[in-house]
Amino acid sequence: EAQFGDFANGAQVIIDQFIAAGESKWLRMCGLVMLLPHGYEGQGPEHSSARLERFLQICAEDNIQVVNCTTPANYYHALRRQLHRSYRKPLIVMTPKSLLRSKRTVSSIGEFGPDSGFQSILPGASGDPAKSEQVVMCSGKVFYDLAEERDKRATSNVQLVRLEQLYPFPTNELADALAPLSKDCRLVWCQEEPRNMGAWAFVRERIEAVAEESGFTNPEPRYVGRDAMASPAPGLYRRYEEEQAKLVGDALMIAGGKK
């Protein structure tokens, strides 16, 4: 576990040479679990990013697993399946620190039981999905900011979909989550990270492929998040709050000016 996500930078050689490529090069399976605090909480550039984009860049041939769990049950099942499986794969877990103390991040006892399991996709339903005009897809703790703002606005025509697992990409699960929606529904990808970081570059084509296969009128997702930056995050808390409020508002804005 890294105290803060950015500290994984110093281990990049080990990650690239051994963790990501070890099975391909030497046929050696590895069940290492890496817990990397990742989440924009206004604590500055060194306390925000686990460099998610770098892990996604080295994903290929089912070499590693990358998850960003937002519920205690899903986190539990991600660790449980790591031991229960008959094979080993490295597990990279984005672990936002604020979710450890968030009252919104809860799971029922039943969700930890034997009839449950890890869920790659978690829909956040609101109103009638068939009447929705927009679906906002995201990963990680930004979901709770989006859900809170959507509830404040009493918006029922915007659906939220969480990607709990980014790799292997949950193609079938995402298709199932999008199936109840109108094919004219607009697609949005929202992330806290700057445009040149985070999952955007990785998920963009994959989301479009799923949406196109599902028959959406416009399968290309719209990006909502911070502009491209050299630093992972701003150093001023006030600026962080302004940026966070803007991206949440932009994600819930429907083309044409409706909210």
mmCIF file of C-alpha atoms in Angstrom:
data_model
loop_
_atom_site.group_PDB
_atom_site.id
_atom_site.type_symbol
_atom_site.label_atom_id
_atom_site.label_comp_id
_atom_site.label_asym_id
_atom_site.label_seq_id
_atom_site.Cartn_x
_atom_site.Cartn_y
_atom_site.Cartn_z
ATOM 1 C CA GLU A 1 0.000 0.000 0.000
ATOM 2 C CA ALA A 2 1.238 3.459 -0.861
ATOM 3 C CA GLN A 3 0.471 6.211 1.634
ATOM 4 C CA PHE A 4 -0.517 8.382 -1.310
ATOM 5 C CA GLY A 5 -1.050 7.246 -4.867
ATOM 6 C CA ASP A 6 1.641 9.344 -6.482
ATOM 7 C CA PHE A 7 4.295 7.504 -4.512
ATOM 8 C CA ALA A 8 3.840 4.588 -6.927
ATOM 9 C CA ASN A 9 5.868 6.652 -9.405
ATOM 10 C CA GLY A 10 9.072 5.463 -7.758
ATOM 11 C CA ALA A 11 8.102 1.843 -8.377
ATOM 12 C CA GLN A 12 7.278 2.328 -12.060
ATOM 13 C CA VAL A 13 10.218 0.205 -13.257
ATOM 14 C CA ILE A 14 9.133 -2.711 -11.069
ATOM 15 C CA ILE A 15 5.507 -2.339 -12.157
ATOM 16 C CA ASP A 16 6.392 -2.312 -15.854
ATOM 17 C CA GLN A 17 9.065 -5.013 -15.825
ATOM 18 C CA PHE A 18 7.688 -7.539 -13.369
ATOM 19 C CA ILE A 19 4.062 -6.947 -12.397
ATOM 20 C CA ALA A 20 2.583 -6.092 -15.799
ATOM 21 C CA ALA A 21 4.746 -8.300 -18.006
ATOM 22 C CA GLY A 22 5.974 -11.077 -15.713
ATOM 23 C CA GLU A 23 3.479 -13.706 -16.845
ATOM 24 C CA SER A 24 4.001 -12.899 -20.522
ATOM 25 C CA LYS A 25 7.800 -12.979 -20.294
ATOM 26 C CA TRP A 26 8.414 -15.754 -17.776
ATOM 27 C CA LEU A 27 5.074 -17.568 -17.352
ATOM 28 C CA ARG A 28 5.095 -16.624 -13.679
ATOM 29 C CA MET A 29 1.704 -15.831 -12.175
ATOM 30 C CA CYS A 30 1.495 -13.117 -9.526
ATOM 31 C CA GLY A 31 -1.329 -12.392 -7.078
ATOM 32 C CA LEU A 32 0.061 -9.116 -5.732
ATOM 33 C CA VAL A 33 -2.531 -6.592 -4.542
ATOM 34 C CA MET A 34 -1.623 -2.910 -4.776
ATOM 35 C CA LEU A 35 -3.746 -0.460 -2.779
ATOM 36 C CA LEU A 36 -3.181 3.024 -4.155
ATOM 37 C CA PRO A 37 -5.083 5.970 -2.637
ATOM 38 C CA HIS A 38 -6.599 7.804 -5.581
ATOM 39 C CA GLY A 39 -9.216 10.524 -5.542
ATOM 40 C CA TYR A 40 -9.396 14.294 -5.906
ATOM 41 C CA GLU A 41 -10.142 15.720 -2.473
ATOM 42 C CA GLY A 42 -8.387 19.078 -2.549
ATOM 43 C CA GLN A 43 -5.204 17.919 -0.845
ATOM 44 C CA GLY A 44 -2.884 18.954 -3.651
ATOM 45 C CA PRO A 45 -1.079 17.252 -6.539
ATOM 46 C CA GLU A 46 0.905 14.762 -4.458
ATOM 47 C CA HIS A 47 -2.150 13.492 -2.562
ATOM 48 C CA SER A 48 -4.594 12.929 -5.395
ATOM 49 C CA SER A 49 -3.515 10.630 -8.191
ATOM 50 C CA ALA A 50 -2.269 7.049 -8.337
ATOM 51 C CA ARG A 51 -1.575 7.653 -12.021
ATOM 52 C CA LEU A 52 -4.509 5.500 -13.110
ATOM 53 C CA GLU A 53 -3.754 6.253 -16.760
ATOM 54 C CA ARG A 54 -0.340 4.575 -16.519
ATOM 55 C CA PHE A 55 -1.799 1.332 -15.226
ATOM 56 C CA LEU A 56 -4.453 1.320 -17.939
ATOM 57 C CA GLN A 57 -1.794 1.956 -20.579
ATOM 58 C CA ILE A 58 -0.013 -1.298 -19.726
ATOM 59 C CA CYS A 59 -3.202 -3.396 -19.707
ATOM 60 C CA ALA A 60 -3.227 -6.133 -22.356
ATOM 61 C CA GLU A 61 -3.817 -9.868 -22.684
ATOM 62 C CA ASP A 62 -5.623 -9.985 -19.323
ATOM 63 C CA ASN A 63 -2.331 -9.291 -17.561
ATOM 64 C CA ILE A 64 -3.646 -7.267 -14.595
ATOM 65 C CA GLN A 65 -6.901 -6.170 -12.970
ATOM 66 C CA VAL A 66 -7.673 -2.505 -12.319
ATOM 67 C CA VAL A 67 -10.624 -1.665 -10.073
ATOM 68 C CA ASN A 68 -11.990 1.472 -8.453
ATOM 69 C CA CYS A 69 -14.505 0.244 -5.878
ATOM 70 C CA THR A 70 -17.127 2.581 -4.426
ATOM 71 C CA THR A 71 -18.859 0.228 -1.966
ATOM 72 C CA PRO A 72 -17.523 -1.826 0.954
ATOM 73 C CA ALA A 73 -19.122 -5.002 -0.454
ATOM 74 C CA ASN A 74 -17.496 -4.624 -3.840
ATOM 75 C CA TYR A 75 -14.121 -3.976 -2.233
ATOM 76 C CA TYR A 76 -14.575 -7.095 -0.107
ATOM 77 C CA HIS A 77 -15.527 -9.253 -3.091
ATOM 78 C CA ALA A 78 -12.600 -7.925 -5.150
ATOM 79 C CA LEU A 79 -10.201 -9.119 -2.442
ATOM 80 C CA ARG A 80 -12.104 -12.355 -1.846
ATOM 81 C CA ARG A 81 -12.051 -13.448 -5.479
ATOM 82 C CA GLN A 82 -8.321 -12.697 -5.528
ATOM 83 C CA LEU A 83 -7.805 -15.601 -3.119
ATOM 84 C CA HIS A 84 -10.681 -17.801 -4.249
ATOM 85 C CA ARG A 85 -9.640 -18.091 -7.887
ATOM 86 C CA SER A 86 -7.561 -21.005 -9.127
ATOM 87 C CA TYR A 87 -5.210 -18.601 -10.933
ATOM 88 C CA ARG A 88 -3.338 -15.432 -9.994
ATOM 89 C CA LYS A 89 -3.420 -11.966 -11.520
ATOM 90 C CA PRO A 90 -2.072 -8.721 -10.045
ATOM 91 C CA LEU A 91 -4.859 -6.538 -8.633
ATOM 92 C CA ILE A 92 -4.550 -2.746 -8.733
ATOM 93 C CA VAL A 93 -7.072 -1.026 -6.457
ATOM 94 C CA MET A 94 -7.798 2.699 -6.499
ATOM 95 C CA THR A 95 -8.765 3.537 -2.906
ATOM 96 C CA PRO A 96 -10.078 7.074 -2.304
ATOM 97 C CA LYS A 97 -9.399 7.998 1.314
ATOM 98 C CA SER A 98 -12.575 10.040 1.778
ATOM 99 C CA LEU A 99 -14.724 6.955 1.105
ATOM 100 C CA LEU A 100 -13.337 5.358 4.273
ATOM 101 C CA ARG A 101 -15.271 7.864 6.373
ATOM 102 C CA SER A 102 -18.138 8.691 4.048
ATOM 103 C CA LYS A 103 -21.624 7.977 5.389
ATOM 104 C CA ARG A 104 -22.821 7.451 1.835
ATOM 105 C CA THR A 105 -20.448 4.558 1.219
ATOM 106 C CA VAL A 106 -22.368 1.693 2.783
ATOM 107 C CA SER A 107 -23.388 -1.864 1.936
ATOM 108 C CA SER A 108 -25.990 -4.111 3.520
ATOM 109 C CA ILE A 109 -24.953 -7.311 5.300
ATOM 110 C CA GLY A 110 -26.604 -9.334 2.556
ATOM 111 C CA GLU A 111 -24.297 -7.855 -0.056
ATOM 112 C CA PHE A 112 -21.359 -9.590 1.640
ATOM 113 C CA GLY A 113 -23.036 -13.007 1.570
ATOM 114 C CA PRO A 114 -22.363 -16.093 -0.551
ATOM 115 C CA ASP A 115 -25.138 -15.181 -2.994
ATOM 116 C CA SER A 116 -23.340 -11.952 -3.883
ATOM 117 C CA GLY A 117 -20.146 -11.249 -5.777
ATOM 118 C CA PHE A 118 -18.047 -8.553 -7.338
ATOM 119 C CA GLN A 119 -20.016 -6.262 -9.659
ATOM 120 C CA SER A 120 -18.072 -4.682 -12.501
ATOM 121 C CA ILE A 121 -20.881 -2.215 -13.195
ATOM 122 C CA LEU A 122 -23.169 -0.491 -10.684
ATOM 123 C CA PRO A 123 -26.099 1.431 -12.213
ATOM 124 C CA GLY A 124 -27.489 4.420 -10.333
ATOM 125 C CA ALA A 125 -31.107 4.382 -11.458
ATOM 126 C CA SER A 126 -33.360 7.433 -11.248
ATOM 127 C CA GLY A 127 -36.851 7.554 -12.717
ATOM 128 C CA ASP A 128 -37.757 5.577 -15.829
ATOM 129 C CA PRO A 129 -34.560 4.595 -17.723
ATOM 130 C CA ALA A 130 -36.481 4.438 -20.999
ATOM 131 C CA LYS A 131 -37.333 8.143 -20.653
ATOM 132 C CA SER A 132 -33.807 9.250 -19.795
ATOM 133 C CA GLU A 133 -32.148 11.795 -22.039
ATOM 134 C CA GLN A 134 -28.594 11.321 -20.807
ATOM 135 C CA VAL A 135 -26.436 8.723 -19.089
ATOM 136 C CA VAL A 136 -23.311 9.775 -17.196
ATOM 137 C CA MET A 137 -20.677 7.068 -16.853
ATOM 138 C CA CYS A 138 -17.912 7.430 -14.309
ATOM 139 C CA SER A 139 -15.562 5.505 -12.050
ATOM 140 C CA GLY A 140 -14.680 6.094 -8.429
ATOM 141 C CA LYS A 141 -15.790 8.566 -5.801
ATOM 142 C CA VAL A 142 -16.982 11.223 -8.255
ATOM 143 C CA PHE A 143 -20.146 9.122 -8.491
ATOM 144 C CA TYR A 144 -21.229 10.313 -5.049
ATOM 145 C CA ASP A 145 -20.758 13.961 -6.012
ATOM 146 C CA LEU A 146 -22.823 13.390 -9.144
ATOM 147 C CA ALA A 147 -25.556 11.515 -7.260
ATOM 148 C CA GLU A 148 -25.774 14.172 -4.545
ATOM 149 C CA GLU A 149 -26.080 16.989 -7.067
ATOM 150 C CA ARG A 150 -28.615 15.067 -9.131
ATOM 151 C CA ASP A 151 -30.755 14.570 -6.021
ATOM 152 C CA LYS A 152 -30.517 18.277 -5.170
ATOM 153 C CA ARG A 153 -31.779 19.161 -8.627
ATOM 154 C CA ALA A 154 -34.445 16.439 -8.498
ATOM 155 C CA THR A 155 -33.299 15.361 -11.950
ATOM 156 C CA SER A 156 -34.956 12.190 -13.192
ATOM 157 C CA ASN A 157 -33.885 12.203 -16.843
ATOM 158 C CA VAL A 158 -30.175 11.581 -16.187
ATOM 159 C CA GLN A 159 -28.915 8.098 -15.343
ATOM 160 C CA LEU A 160 -25.607 7.335 -13.615
ATOM 161 C CA VAL A 161 -23.491 4.260 -14.328
ATOM 162 C CA ARG A 162 -20.389 3.359 -12.303
ATOM 163 C CA LEU A 163 -17.556 1.339 -13.782
ATOM 164 C CA GLU A 164 -16.159 -0.488 -10.760
ATOM 165 C CA GLN A 165 -13.719 -2.434 -12.910
ATOM 166 C CA LEU A 166 -11.804 -0.764 -15.701
ATOM 167 C CA TYR A 167 -9.719 -3.728 -16.819
ATOM 168 C CA PRO A 168 -10.553 -6.295 -17.969
ATOM 169 C CA PHE A 169 -13.131 -3.938 -19.451
ATOM 170 C CA PRO A 170 -16.696 -5.055 -18.560
ATOM 171 C CA THR A 171 -18.085 -4.995 -22.113
ATOM 172 C CA ASN A 172 -21.068 -7.279 -21.555
ATOM 173 C CA GLU A 173 -21.991 -5.733 -18.206
ATOM 174 C CA LEU A 174 -21.916 -2.228 -19.680
ATOM 175 C CA ALA A 175 -24.123 -3.337 -22.561
ATOM 176 C CA ASP A 176 -26.621 -4.738 -20.028
ATOM 177 C CA ALA A 177 -26.595 -1.451 -18.084
ATOM 178 C CA LEU A 178 -27.256 0.581 -21.237
ATOM 179 C CA ALA A 179 -29.927 -1.770 -22.611
ATOM 180 C CA PRO A 180 -32.942 -0.223 -20.778
ATOM 181 C CA LEU A 181 -32.094 3.288 -22.005
ATOM 182 C CA SER A 182 -33.514 5.071 -25.021
ATOM 183 C CA LYS A 183 -31.239 4.712 -28.044
ATOM 184 C CA ASP A 184 -31.361 8.508 -28.419
ATOM 185 C CA CYS A 185 -29.854 8.910 -24.957
ATOM 186 C CA ARG A 186 -26.708 11.047 -24.876
ATOM 187 C CA LEU A 187 -23.572 9.457 -23.486
ATOM 188 C CA VAL A 188 -21.198 11.264 -21.118
ATOM 189 C CA TRP A 189 -17.961 10.199 -19.463
ATOM 190 C CA CYS A 190 -17.217 12.175 -16.294
ATOM 191 C CA GLN A 191 -13.958 12.018 -14.360
ATOM 192 C CA GLU A 192 -12.163 14.073 -11.723
ATOM 193 C CA GLU A 193 -8.768 13.708 -13.356
ATOM 194 C CA PRO A 194 -7.484 16.072 -16.057
ATOM 195 C CA ARG A 195 -8.303 15.138 -19.647
ATOM 196 C CA ASN A 196 -4.796 13.787 -20.321
ATOM 197 C CA MET A 197 -4.957 11.578 -17.210
ATOM 198 C CA GLY A 198 -7.445 9.208 -15.638
ATOM 199 C CA ALA A 199 -9.450 6.633 -17.599
ATOM 200 C CA TRP A 200 -10.773 8.790 -20.463
ATOM 201 C CA ALA A 201 -8.249 7.758 -23.141
ATOM 202 C CA PHE A 202 -8.755 4.102 -22.192
ATOM 203 C CA VAL A 203 -12.548 3.942 -21.979
ATOM 204 C CA ARG A 204 -13.474 6.257 -24.849
ATOM 205 C CA GLU A 205 -13.247 3.780 -27.723
ATOM 206 C CA ARG A 206 -14.527 0.906 -25.607
ATOM 207 C CA ILE A 207 -17.662 2.793 -24.540
ATOM 208 C CA GLU A 208 -18.266 3.880 -28.129
ATOM 209 C CA ALA A 209 -17.937 0.296 -29.376
ATOM 210 C CA VAL A 210 -20.468 -0.964 -26.809
ATOM 211 C CA ALA A 211 -22.888 1.878 -27.551
ATOM 212 C CA GLU A 212 -22.594 1.350 -31.301
ATOM 213 C CA GLU A 213 -23.239 -2.361 -30.920
ATOM 214 C CA SER A 214 -26.237 -1.521 -28.722
ATOM 215 C CA GLY A 215 -27.721 0.693 -31.432
ATOM 216 C CA PHE A 216 -27.331 4.167 -29.913
ATOM 217 C CA THR A 217 -27.977 7.036 -32.291
ATOM 218 C CA ASN A 218 -24.809 8.838 -31.199
ATOM 219 C CA PRO A 219 -22.439 6.272 -29.663
ATOM 220 C CA GLU A 220 -19.546 8.687 -29.098
ATOM 221 C CA PRO A 221 -19.346 9.746 -25.422
ATOM 222 C CA ARG A 222 -18.851 13.380 -24.438
ATOM 223 C CA TYR A 223 -15.946 14.136 -22.092
ATOM 224 C CA VAL A 224 -16.581 16.048 -18.877
ATOM 225 C CA GLY A 225 -13.736 16.726 -16.480
ATOM 226 C CA ARG A 226 -10.756 18.948 -15.877
ATOM 227 C CA ASP A 227 -8.789 20.361 -18.776
ATOM 228 C CA ALA A 228 -5.413 18.817 -19.591
ATOM 229 C CA MET A 229 -2.837 19.658 -16.938
ATOM 230 C CA ALA A 230 0.877 19.101 -16.341
ATOM 231 C CA SER A 231 0.250 18.558 -12.619
ATOM 232 C CA PRO A 232 -2.242 15.926 -11.426
ATOM 233 C CA ALA A 233 -4.220 18.455 -9.360
ATOM 234 C CA PRO A 234 -4.268 22.110 -8.249
ATOM 235 C CA GLY A 235 -2.604 23.101 -5.007
ATOM 236 C CA LEU A 236 -5.354 25.451 -3.793
ATOM 237 C CA TYR A 237 -8.400 23.947 -2.099
ATOM 238 C CA ARG A 238 -10.617 26.796 -3.305
ATOM 239 C CA ARG A 239 -9.652 26.120 -6.895
ATOM 240 C CA TYR A 240 -10.269 22.404 -6.400
ATOM 241 C CA GLU A 241 -13.794 23.095 -5.128
ATOM 242 C CA GLU A 242 -14.530 25.390 -8.070
ATOM 243 C CA GLU A 243 -13.301 22.823 -10.589
ATOM 244 C CA GLN A 244 -15.182 19.985 -8.913
ATOM 245 C CA ALA A 245 -18.453 21.906 -8.818
ATOM 246 C CA LYS A 246 -18.067 22.858 -12.479
ATOM 247 C CA LEU A 247 -17.418 19.344 -13.743
ATOM 248 C CA VAL A 248 -20.320 17.899 -11.747
ATOM 249 C CA GLY A 249 -22.628 20.596 -13.102
ATOM 250 C CA ASP A 250 -21.381 20.092 -16.669
ATOM 251 C CA ALA A 251 -21.942 16.334 -16.426
ATOM 252 C CA LEU A 252 -25.585 16.810 -15.461
ATOM 253 C CA MET A 253 -26.164 19.472 -18.119
ATOM 254 C CA ILE A 254 -28.076 18.065 -21.054
ATOM 255 C CA ALA A 255 -27.254 19.407 -24.515
ATOM 256 C CA GLY A 256 -29.657 22.199 -25.300
ATOM 257 C CA GLY A 257 -29.330 23.888 -21.912
ATOM 258 C CA LYS A 258 -31.524 21.611 -19.793
ATOM 259 C CA LYS A 259 -30.405 20.418 -16.367
#
